[in-house]
mmCIF file of C-alpha atoms in Angstrom:
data_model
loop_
_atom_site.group_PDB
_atom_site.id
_atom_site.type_symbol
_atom_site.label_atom_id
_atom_site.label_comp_id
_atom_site.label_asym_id
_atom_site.label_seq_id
_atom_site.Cartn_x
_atom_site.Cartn_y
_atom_site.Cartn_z
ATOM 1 C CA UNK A 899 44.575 -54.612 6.857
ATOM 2 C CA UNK A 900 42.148 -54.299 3.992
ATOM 3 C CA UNK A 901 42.349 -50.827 2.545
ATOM 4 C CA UNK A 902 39.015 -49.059 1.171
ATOM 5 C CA UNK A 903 39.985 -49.910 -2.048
ATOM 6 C CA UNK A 904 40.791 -53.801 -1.193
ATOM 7 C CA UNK A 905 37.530 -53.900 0.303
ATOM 8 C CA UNK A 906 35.734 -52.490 -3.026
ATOM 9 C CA UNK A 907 37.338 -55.120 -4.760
ATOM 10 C CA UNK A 908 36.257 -57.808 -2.262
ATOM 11 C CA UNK A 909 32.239 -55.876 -2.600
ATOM 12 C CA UNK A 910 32.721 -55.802 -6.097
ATOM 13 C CA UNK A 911 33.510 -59.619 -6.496
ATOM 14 C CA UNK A 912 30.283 -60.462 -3.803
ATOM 15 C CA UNK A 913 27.788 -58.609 -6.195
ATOM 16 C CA UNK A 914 29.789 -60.575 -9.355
ATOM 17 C CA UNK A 915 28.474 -64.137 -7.528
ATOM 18 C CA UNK A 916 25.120 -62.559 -6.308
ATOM 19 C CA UNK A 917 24.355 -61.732 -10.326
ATOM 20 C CA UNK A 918 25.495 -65.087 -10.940
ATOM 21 C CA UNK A 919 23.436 -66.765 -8.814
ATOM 22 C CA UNK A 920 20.429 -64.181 -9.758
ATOM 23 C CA UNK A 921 21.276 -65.489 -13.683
ATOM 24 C CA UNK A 922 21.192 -69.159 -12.700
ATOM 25 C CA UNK A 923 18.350 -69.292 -10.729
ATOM 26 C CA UNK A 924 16.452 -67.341 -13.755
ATOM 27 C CA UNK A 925 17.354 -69.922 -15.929
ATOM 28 C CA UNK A 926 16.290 -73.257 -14.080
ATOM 29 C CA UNK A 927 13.050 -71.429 -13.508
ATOM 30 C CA UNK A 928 12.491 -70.767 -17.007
ATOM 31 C CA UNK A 929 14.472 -74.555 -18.584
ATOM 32 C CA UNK A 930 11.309 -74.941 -20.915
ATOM 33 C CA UNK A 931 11.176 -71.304 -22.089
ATOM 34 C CA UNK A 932 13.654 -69.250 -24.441
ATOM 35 C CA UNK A 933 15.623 -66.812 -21.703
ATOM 36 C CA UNK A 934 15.999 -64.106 -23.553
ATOM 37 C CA UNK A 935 18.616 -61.261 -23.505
ATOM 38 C CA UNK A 936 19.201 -59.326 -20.192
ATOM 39 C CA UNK A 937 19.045 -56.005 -22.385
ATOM 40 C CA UNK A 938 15.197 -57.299 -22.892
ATOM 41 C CA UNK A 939 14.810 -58.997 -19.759
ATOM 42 C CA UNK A 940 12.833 -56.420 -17.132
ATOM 43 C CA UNK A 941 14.204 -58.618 -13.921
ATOM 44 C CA UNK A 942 17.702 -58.779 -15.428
ATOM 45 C CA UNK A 943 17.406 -54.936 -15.775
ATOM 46 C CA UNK A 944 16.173 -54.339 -12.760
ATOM 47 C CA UNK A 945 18.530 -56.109 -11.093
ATOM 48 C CA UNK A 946 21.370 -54.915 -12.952
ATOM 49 C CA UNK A 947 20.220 -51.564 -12.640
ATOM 50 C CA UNK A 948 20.498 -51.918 -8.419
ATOM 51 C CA UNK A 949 23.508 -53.568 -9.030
ATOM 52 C CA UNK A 950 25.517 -50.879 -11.106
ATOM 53 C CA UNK A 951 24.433 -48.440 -8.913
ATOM 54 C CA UNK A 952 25.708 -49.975 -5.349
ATOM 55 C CA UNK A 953 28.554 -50.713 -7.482
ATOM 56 C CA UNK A 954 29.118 -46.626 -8.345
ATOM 57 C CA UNK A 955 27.851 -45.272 -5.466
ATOM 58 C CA UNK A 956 30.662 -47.688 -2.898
ATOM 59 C CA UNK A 957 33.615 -47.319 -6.072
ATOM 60 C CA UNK A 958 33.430 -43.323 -5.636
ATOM 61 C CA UNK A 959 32.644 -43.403 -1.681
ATOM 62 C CA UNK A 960 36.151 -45.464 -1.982
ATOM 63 C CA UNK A 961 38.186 -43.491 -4.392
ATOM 64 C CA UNK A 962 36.964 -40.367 -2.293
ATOM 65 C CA UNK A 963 38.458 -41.652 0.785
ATOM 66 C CA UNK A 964 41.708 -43.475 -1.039
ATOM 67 C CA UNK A 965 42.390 -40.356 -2.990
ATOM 68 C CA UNK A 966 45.720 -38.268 -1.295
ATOM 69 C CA UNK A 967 44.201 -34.986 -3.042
ATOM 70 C CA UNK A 968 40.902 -32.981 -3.373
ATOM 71 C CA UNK A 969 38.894 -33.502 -6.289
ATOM 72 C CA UNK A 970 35.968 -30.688 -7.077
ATOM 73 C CA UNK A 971 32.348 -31.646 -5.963
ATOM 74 C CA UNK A 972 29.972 -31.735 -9.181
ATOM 75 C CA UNK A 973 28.055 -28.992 -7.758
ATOM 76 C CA UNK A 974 30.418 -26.807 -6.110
ATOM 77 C CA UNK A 975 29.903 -24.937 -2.650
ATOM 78 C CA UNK A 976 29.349 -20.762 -1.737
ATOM 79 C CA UNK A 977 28.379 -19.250 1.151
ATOM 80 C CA UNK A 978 27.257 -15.758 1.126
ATOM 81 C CA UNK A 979 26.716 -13.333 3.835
ATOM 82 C CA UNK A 980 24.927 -10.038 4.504
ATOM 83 C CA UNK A 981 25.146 -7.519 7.529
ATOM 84 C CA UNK A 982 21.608 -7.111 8.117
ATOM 85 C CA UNK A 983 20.071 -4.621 10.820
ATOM 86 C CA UNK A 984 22.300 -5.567 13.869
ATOM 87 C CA UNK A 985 23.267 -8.595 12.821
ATOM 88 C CA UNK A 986 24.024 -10.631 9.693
ATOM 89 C CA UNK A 987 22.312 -13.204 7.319
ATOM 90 C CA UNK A 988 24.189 -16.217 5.738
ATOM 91 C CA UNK A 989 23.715 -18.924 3.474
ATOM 92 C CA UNK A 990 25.917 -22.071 2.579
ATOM 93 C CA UNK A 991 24.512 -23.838 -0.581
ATOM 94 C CA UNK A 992 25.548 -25.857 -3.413
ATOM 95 C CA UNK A 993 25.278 -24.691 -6.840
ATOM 96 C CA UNK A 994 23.880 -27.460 -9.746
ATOM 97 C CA UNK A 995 24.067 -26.268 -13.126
ATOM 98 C CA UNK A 996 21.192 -27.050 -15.726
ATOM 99 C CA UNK A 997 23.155 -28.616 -18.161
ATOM 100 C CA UNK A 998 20.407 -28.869 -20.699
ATOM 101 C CA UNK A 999 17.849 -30.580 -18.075
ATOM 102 C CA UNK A 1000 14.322 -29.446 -17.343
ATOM 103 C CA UNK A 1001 14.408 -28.424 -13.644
ATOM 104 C CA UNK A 1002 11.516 -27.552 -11.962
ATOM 105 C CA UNK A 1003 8.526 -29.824 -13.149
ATOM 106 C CA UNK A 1004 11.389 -32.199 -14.372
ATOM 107 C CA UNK A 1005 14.599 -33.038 -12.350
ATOM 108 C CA UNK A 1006 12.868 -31.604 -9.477
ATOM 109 C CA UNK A 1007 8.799 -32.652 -9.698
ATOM 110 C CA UNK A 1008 6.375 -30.382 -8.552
ATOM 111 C CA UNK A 1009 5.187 -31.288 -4.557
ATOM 112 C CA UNK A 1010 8.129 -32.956 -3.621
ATOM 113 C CA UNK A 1011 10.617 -31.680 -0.716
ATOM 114 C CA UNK A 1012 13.582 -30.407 -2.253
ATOM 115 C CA UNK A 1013 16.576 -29.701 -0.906
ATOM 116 C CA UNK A 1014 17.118 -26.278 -2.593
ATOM 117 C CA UNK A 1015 20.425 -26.910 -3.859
ATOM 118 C CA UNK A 1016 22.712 -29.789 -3.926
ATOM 119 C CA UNK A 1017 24.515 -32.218 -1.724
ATOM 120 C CA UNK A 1018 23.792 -31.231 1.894
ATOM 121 C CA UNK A 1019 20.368 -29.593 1.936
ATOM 122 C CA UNK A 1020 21.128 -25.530 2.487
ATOM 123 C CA UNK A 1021 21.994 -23.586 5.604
ATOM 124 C CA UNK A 1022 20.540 -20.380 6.415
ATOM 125 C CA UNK A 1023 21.535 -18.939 9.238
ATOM 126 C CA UNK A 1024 20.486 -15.671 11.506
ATOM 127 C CA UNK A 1025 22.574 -14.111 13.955
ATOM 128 C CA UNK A 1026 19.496 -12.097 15.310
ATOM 129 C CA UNK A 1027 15.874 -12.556 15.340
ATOM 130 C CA UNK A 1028 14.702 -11.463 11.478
ATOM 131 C CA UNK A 1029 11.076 -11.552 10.641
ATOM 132 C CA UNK A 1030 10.819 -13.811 7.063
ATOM 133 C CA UNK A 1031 7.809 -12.979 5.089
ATOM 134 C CA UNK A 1032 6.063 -11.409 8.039
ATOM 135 C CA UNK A 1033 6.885 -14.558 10.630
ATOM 136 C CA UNK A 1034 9.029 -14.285 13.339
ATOM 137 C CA UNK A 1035 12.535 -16.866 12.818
ATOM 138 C CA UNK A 1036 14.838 -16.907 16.125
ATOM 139 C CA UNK A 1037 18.104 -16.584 15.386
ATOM 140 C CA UNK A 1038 20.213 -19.818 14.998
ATOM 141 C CA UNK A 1039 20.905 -22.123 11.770
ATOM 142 C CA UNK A 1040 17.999 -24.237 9.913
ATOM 143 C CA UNK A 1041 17.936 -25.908 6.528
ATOM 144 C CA UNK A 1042 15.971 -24.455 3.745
ATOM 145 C CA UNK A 1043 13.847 -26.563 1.986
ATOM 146 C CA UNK A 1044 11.588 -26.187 -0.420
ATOM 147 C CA UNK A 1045 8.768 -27.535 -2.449
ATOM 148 C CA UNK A 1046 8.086 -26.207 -5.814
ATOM 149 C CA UNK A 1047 5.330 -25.930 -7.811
ATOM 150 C CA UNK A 1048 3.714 -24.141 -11.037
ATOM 151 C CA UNK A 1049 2.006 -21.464 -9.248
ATOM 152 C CA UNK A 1050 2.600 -21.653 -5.887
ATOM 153 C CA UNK A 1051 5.909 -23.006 -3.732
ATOM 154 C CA UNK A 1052 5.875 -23.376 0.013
ATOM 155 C CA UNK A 1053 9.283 -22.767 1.679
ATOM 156 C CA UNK A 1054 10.144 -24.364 4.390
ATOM 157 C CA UNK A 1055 12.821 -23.431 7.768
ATOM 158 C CA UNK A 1056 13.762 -26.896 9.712
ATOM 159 C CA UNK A 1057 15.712 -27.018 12.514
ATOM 160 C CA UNK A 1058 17.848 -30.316 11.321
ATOM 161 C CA UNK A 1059 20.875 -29.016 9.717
ATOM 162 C CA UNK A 1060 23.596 -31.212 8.066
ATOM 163 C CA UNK A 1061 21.194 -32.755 6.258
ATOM 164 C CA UNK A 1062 21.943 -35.065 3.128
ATOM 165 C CA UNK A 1063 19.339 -33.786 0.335
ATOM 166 C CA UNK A 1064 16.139 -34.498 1.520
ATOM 167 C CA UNK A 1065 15.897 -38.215 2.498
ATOM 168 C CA UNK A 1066 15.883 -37.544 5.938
ATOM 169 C CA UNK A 1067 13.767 -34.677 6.354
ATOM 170 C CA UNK A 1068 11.269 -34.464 8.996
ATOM 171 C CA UNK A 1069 7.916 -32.066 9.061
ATOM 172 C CA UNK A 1070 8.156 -32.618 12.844
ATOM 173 C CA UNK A 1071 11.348 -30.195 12.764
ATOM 174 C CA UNK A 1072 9.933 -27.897 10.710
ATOM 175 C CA UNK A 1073 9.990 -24.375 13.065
ATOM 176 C CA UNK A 1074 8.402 -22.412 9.796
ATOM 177 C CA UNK A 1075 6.614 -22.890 6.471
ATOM 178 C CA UNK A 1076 4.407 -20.236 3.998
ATOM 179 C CA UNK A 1077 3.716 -19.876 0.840
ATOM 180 C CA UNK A 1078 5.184 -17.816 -1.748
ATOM 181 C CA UNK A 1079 4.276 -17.036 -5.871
ATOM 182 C CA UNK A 1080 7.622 -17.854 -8.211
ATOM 183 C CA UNK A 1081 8.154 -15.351 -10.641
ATOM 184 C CA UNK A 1082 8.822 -16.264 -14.413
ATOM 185 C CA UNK A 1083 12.815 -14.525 -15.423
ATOM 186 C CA UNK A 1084 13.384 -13.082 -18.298
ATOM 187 C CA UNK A 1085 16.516 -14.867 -18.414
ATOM 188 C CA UNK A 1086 17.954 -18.074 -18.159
ATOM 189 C CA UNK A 1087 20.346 -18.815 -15.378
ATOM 190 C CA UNK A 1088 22.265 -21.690 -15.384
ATOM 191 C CA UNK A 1089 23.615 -22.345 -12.243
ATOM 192 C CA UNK A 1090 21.526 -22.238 -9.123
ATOM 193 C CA UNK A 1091 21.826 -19.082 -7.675
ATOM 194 C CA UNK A 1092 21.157 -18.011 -3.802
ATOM 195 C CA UNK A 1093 21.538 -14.155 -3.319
ATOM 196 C CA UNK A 1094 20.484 -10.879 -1.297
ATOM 197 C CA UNK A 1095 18.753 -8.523 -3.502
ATOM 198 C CA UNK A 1096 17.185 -4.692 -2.372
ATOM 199 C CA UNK A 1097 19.023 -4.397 1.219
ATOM 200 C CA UNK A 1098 18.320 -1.742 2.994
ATOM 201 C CA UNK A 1099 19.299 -1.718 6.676
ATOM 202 C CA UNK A 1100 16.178 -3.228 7.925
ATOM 203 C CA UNK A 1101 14.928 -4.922 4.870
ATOM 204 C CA UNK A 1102 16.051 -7.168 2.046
ATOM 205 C CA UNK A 1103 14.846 -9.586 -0.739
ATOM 206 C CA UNK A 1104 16.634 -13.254 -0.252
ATOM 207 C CA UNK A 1105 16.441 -15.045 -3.808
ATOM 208 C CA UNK A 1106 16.222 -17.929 -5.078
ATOM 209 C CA UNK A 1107 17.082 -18.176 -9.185
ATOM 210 C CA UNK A 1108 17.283 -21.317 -11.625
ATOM 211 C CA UNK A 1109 16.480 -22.072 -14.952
ATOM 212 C CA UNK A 1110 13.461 -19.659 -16.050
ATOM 213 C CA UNK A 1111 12.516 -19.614 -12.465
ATOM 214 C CA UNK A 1112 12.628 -16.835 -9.294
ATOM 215 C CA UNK A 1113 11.482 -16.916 -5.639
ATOM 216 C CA UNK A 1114 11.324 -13.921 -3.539
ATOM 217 C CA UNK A 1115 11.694 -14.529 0.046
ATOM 218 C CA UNK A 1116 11.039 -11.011 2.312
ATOM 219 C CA UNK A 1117 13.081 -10.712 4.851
ATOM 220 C CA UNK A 1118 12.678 -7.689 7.673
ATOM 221 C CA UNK A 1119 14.134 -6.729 10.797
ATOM 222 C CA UNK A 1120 13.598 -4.122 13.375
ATOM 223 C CA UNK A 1121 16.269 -2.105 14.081
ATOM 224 C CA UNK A 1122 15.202 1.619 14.771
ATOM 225 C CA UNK A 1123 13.424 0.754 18.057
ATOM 226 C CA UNK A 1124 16.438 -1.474 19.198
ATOM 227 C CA UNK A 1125 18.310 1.399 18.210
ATOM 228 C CA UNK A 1126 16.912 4.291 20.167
ATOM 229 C CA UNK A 1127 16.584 2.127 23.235
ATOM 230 C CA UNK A 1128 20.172 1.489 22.964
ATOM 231 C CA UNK A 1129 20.374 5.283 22.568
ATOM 232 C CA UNK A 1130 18.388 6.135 25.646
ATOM 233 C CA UNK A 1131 20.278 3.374 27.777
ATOM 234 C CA UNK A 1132 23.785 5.066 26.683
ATOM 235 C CA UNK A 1133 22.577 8.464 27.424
ATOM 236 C CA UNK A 1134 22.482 7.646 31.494
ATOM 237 C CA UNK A 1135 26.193 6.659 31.589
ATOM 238 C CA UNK A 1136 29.186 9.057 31.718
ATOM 239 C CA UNK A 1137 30.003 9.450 28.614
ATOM 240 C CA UNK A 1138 26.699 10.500 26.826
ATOM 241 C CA UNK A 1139 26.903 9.653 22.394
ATOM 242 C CA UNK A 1140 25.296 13.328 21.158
ATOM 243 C CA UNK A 1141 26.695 13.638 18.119
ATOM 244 C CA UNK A 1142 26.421 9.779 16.637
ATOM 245 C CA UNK A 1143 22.698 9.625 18.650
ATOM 246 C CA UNK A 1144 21.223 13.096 16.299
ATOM 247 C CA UNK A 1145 23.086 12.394 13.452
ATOM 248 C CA UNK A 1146 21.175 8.494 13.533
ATOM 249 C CA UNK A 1147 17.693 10.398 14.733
ATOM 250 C CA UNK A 1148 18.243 13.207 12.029
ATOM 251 C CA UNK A 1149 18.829 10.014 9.533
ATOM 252 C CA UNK A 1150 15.949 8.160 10.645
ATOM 253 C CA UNK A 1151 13.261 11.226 11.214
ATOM 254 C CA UNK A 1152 13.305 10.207 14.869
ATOM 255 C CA UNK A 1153 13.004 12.642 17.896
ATOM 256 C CA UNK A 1154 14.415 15.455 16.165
ATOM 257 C CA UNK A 1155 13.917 18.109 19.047
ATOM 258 C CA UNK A 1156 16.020 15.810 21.199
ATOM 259 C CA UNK A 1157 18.434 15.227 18.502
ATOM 260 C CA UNK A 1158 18.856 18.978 18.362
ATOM 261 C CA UNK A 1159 19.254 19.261 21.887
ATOM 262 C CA UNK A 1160 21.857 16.459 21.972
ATOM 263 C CA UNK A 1161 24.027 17.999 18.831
ATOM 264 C CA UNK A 1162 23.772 21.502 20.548
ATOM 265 C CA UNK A 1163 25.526 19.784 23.327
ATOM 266 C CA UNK A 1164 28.029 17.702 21.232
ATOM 267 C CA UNK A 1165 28.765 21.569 20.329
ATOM 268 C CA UNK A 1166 29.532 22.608 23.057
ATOM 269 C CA UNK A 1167 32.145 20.017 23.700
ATOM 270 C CA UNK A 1168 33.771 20.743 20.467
ATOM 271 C CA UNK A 1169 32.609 23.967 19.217
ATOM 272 C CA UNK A 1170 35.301 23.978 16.417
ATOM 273 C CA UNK A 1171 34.240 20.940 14.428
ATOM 274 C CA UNK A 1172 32.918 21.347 11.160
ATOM 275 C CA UNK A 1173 31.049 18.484 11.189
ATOM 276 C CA UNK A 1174 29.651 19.288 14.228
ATOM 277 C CA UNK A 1175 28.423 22.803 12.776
ATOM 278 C CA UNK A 1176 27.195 21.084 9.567
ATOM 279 C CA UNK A 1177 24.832 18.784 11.499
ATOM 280 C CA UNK A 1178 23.736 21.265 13.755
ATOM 281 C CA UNK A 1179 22.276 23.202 10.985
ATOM 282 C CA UNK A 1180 20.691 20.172 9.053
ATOM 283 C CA UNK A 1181 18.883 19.546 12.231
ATOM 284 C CA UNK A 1182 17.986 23.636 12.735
ATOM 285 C CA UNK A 1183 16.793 23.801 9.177
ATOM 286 C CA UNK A 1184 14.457 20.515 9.458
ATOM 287 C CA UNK A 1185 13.189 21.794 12.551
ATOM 288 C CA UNK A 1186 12.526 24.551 11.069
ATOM 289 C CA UNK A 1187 14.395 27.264 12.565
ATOM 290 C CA UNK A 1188 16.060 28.926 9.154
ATOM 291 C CA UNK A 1189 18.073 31.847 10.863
ATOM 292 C CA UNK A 1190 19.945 29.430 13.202
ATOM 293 C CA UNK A 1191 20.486 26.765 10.273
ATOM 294 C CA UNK A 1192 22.456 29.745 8.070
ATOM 295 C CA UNK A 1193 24.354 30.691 11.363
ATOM 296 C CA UNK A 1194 25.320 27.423 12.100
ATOM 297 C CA UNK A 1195 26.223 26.759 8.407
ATOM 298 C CA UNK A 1196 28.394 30.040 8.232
ATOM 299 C CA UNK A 1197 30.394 28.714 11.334
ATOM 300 C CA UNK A 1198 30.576 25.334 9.691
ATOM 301 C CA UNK A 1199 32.038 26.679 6.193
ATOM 302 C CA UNK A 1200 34.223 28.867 7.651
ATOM 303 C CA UNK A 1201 36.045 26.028 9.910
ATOM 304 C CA UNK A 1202 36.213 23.187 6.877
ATOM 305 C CA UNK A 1203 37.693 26.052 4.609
ATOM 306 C CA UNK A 1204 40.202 26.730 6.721
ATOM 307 C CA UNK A 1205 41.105 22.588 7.070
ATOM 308 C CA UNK A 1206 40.735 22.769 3.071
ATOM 309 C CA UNK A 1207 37.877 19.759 3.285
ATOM 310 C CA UNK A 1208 36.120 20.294 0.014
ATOM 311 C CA UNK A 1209 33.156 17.700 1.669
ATOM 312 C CA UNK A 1210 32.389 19.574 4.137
ATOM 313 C CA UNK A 1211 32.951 23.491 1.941
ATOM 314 C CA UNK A 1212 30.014 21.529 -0.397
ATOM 315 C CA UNK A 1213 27.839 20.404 2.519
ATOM 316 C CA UNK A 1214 27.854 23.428 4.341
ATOM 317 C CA UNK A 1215 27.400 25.449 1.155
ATOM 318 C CA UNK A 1216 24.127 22.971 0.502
ATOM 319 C CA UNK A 1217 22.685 24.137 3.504
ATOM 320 C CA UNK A 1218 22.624 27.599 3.346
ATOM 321 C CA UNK A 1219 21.345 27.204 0.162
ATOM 322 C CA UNK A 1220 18.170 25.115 1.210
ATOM 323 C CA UNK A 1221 17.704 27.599 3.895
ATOM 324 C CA UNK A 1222 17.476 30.657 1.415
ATOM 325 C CA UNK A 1223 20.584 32.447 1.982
ATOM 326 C CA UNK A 1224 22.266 32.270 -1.345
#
């Protein structure tokens, strides 16, 4: 049985009597004419050219599947991921380097589908439904290509993953495109660079960076109305959250006079927790009930000061100072 590298060999020695052939056929052609040198010769060159590279193209496909060991990719692999809102954002990419090229307007032209990375086009993919530059993207995995330009790229979600490069892409599978302005860095980075930027629990930057070149892509998500209707739905089972659901609404500026009526009632299921008493009077104070805040603060400094938790001593002491008792 041949092995991969036998049958290289045998490929090899087909493309040896093809160029042959090519050579010979050239010259009977051309018998009353000076042939002159293949280095010269723009059919030789061409040829040759389509030649070397089936030749490099099957001689590494070969060694790649002969080899016994792993070898590193020229442009290695990352993925990255980020918890966002209730659910999390990743990306699997691979990472070219510069090395000394022009990129974009160069090695990548301007208007042509690029692949946004290297090797298999990049993965992006959602765990929840996340709004991307203001249009809705359902959750799932989708490559990211992209197609730059000098003053204006349009990115582009398509629902084909495990795509090689771009040679196969489809607009048909596109499920989003937009536009978006590339900003000019102030820095050069070398290797292409995918990364979250500016997270905040419902909102986040995902970047794009290479060679004097950045793209911001917004990403958002809703997660405070999700929340509170999870909230609401918890609150008609037995065991009713108070004290996570007013410490999230006092967080969030939501429903405060129910939060406060929910942590007065986590209180009185635990009336000698500190934290309890602490959040009790953040929520009296923003409501603005002062004298109930300090009361509530008192109770709380007294309890963490006798469990020696210097947090809680400095948080309670914070609030009776906002609420004018000191």
């Amino acid at each position: 049985m041949l092995t991969q590298l036998d049958a290289f060999a045998l490929q090899l020695y087909c493309c040896y009597l093809a160029l042959l052939k090519i050579k010979n056929n050239f010259i009977v052609k051309n018998a009353d004419h000076h042939f002159p040198k293949t280095a010269n010769n723009p059919t030789m060159k061409t040829t040759l050219l389509c030649l070397l590279t089936f030749i490099t193209f099957h001689f590494y496909d070969a060694l790649a599947q002969e080899l016994p060991f792993k070898i590193p990719a020229a442009s290695l692999g990352q993925r990255i991921e980020q918890d966002f809102g209730l659910g999390t954002v990743s990306v699997k990419y691979y990472r070219p380097n510069t090395k000394g090229r022009k990129i974009f307007n160069g090695m990548e032209p301007y208007g042509i589908v690029w692949r946004t990375g290297a090797n298999n086009a990049t993965v992006v993919t959602l765990t929840d439904s996340v709004q991307v530059e203001g249009n809705t993207l359902a959750p799932g995995s989708y490559s990211l290509f992209s197609i730059p330009g000098a003053d204006e790229w349009t990115i582009i979600f398509n629902k084909t993953i495990n795509q090689w490069g771009a040679y196969a892409y489809d607009q048909k599978q596109d499920v989003l495109r937009f536009k978006v302005k590339p900003t000019k860095l102030t820095s050069k980075v070398e290797t292409l660079t995918i990364q979250f930027a500016d997270v905040k629990q419902d909102d986040c930057l995902l970047q794009i960076l290479w060679e004097n070149t950045g793209i911001n892509i917004h990403l958002k998500t809703d997660v405070d109305n999700r929340i509170m209707a999870n909230i609401q739905e918890a609150m008609k089972g037995e065991k009713k959250p108070y004290y996570m659901s007013a410490v999230w609404c006092y967080n969030h500026n939501r429903n405060l006079a129910q939060a406060l009526t929910w942590m007065q009632e986590a209180d009185k299921t635990n009336p000698t927790a500190y934290n309890i008493k602490y959040w009790l009077a953040r929520l009296q104070l923003k409501t603005g009930d002062k004298k109930s805040a300090i009361v509530s603060a008192n109770e709380g400094l007294k309890l963490a000061s006798a469990e020696n938790n210097a947090e809680y001593i400095r948080m309670n002491k914070e609030v009776l100072h906002d609420a004018g008792a000191n």
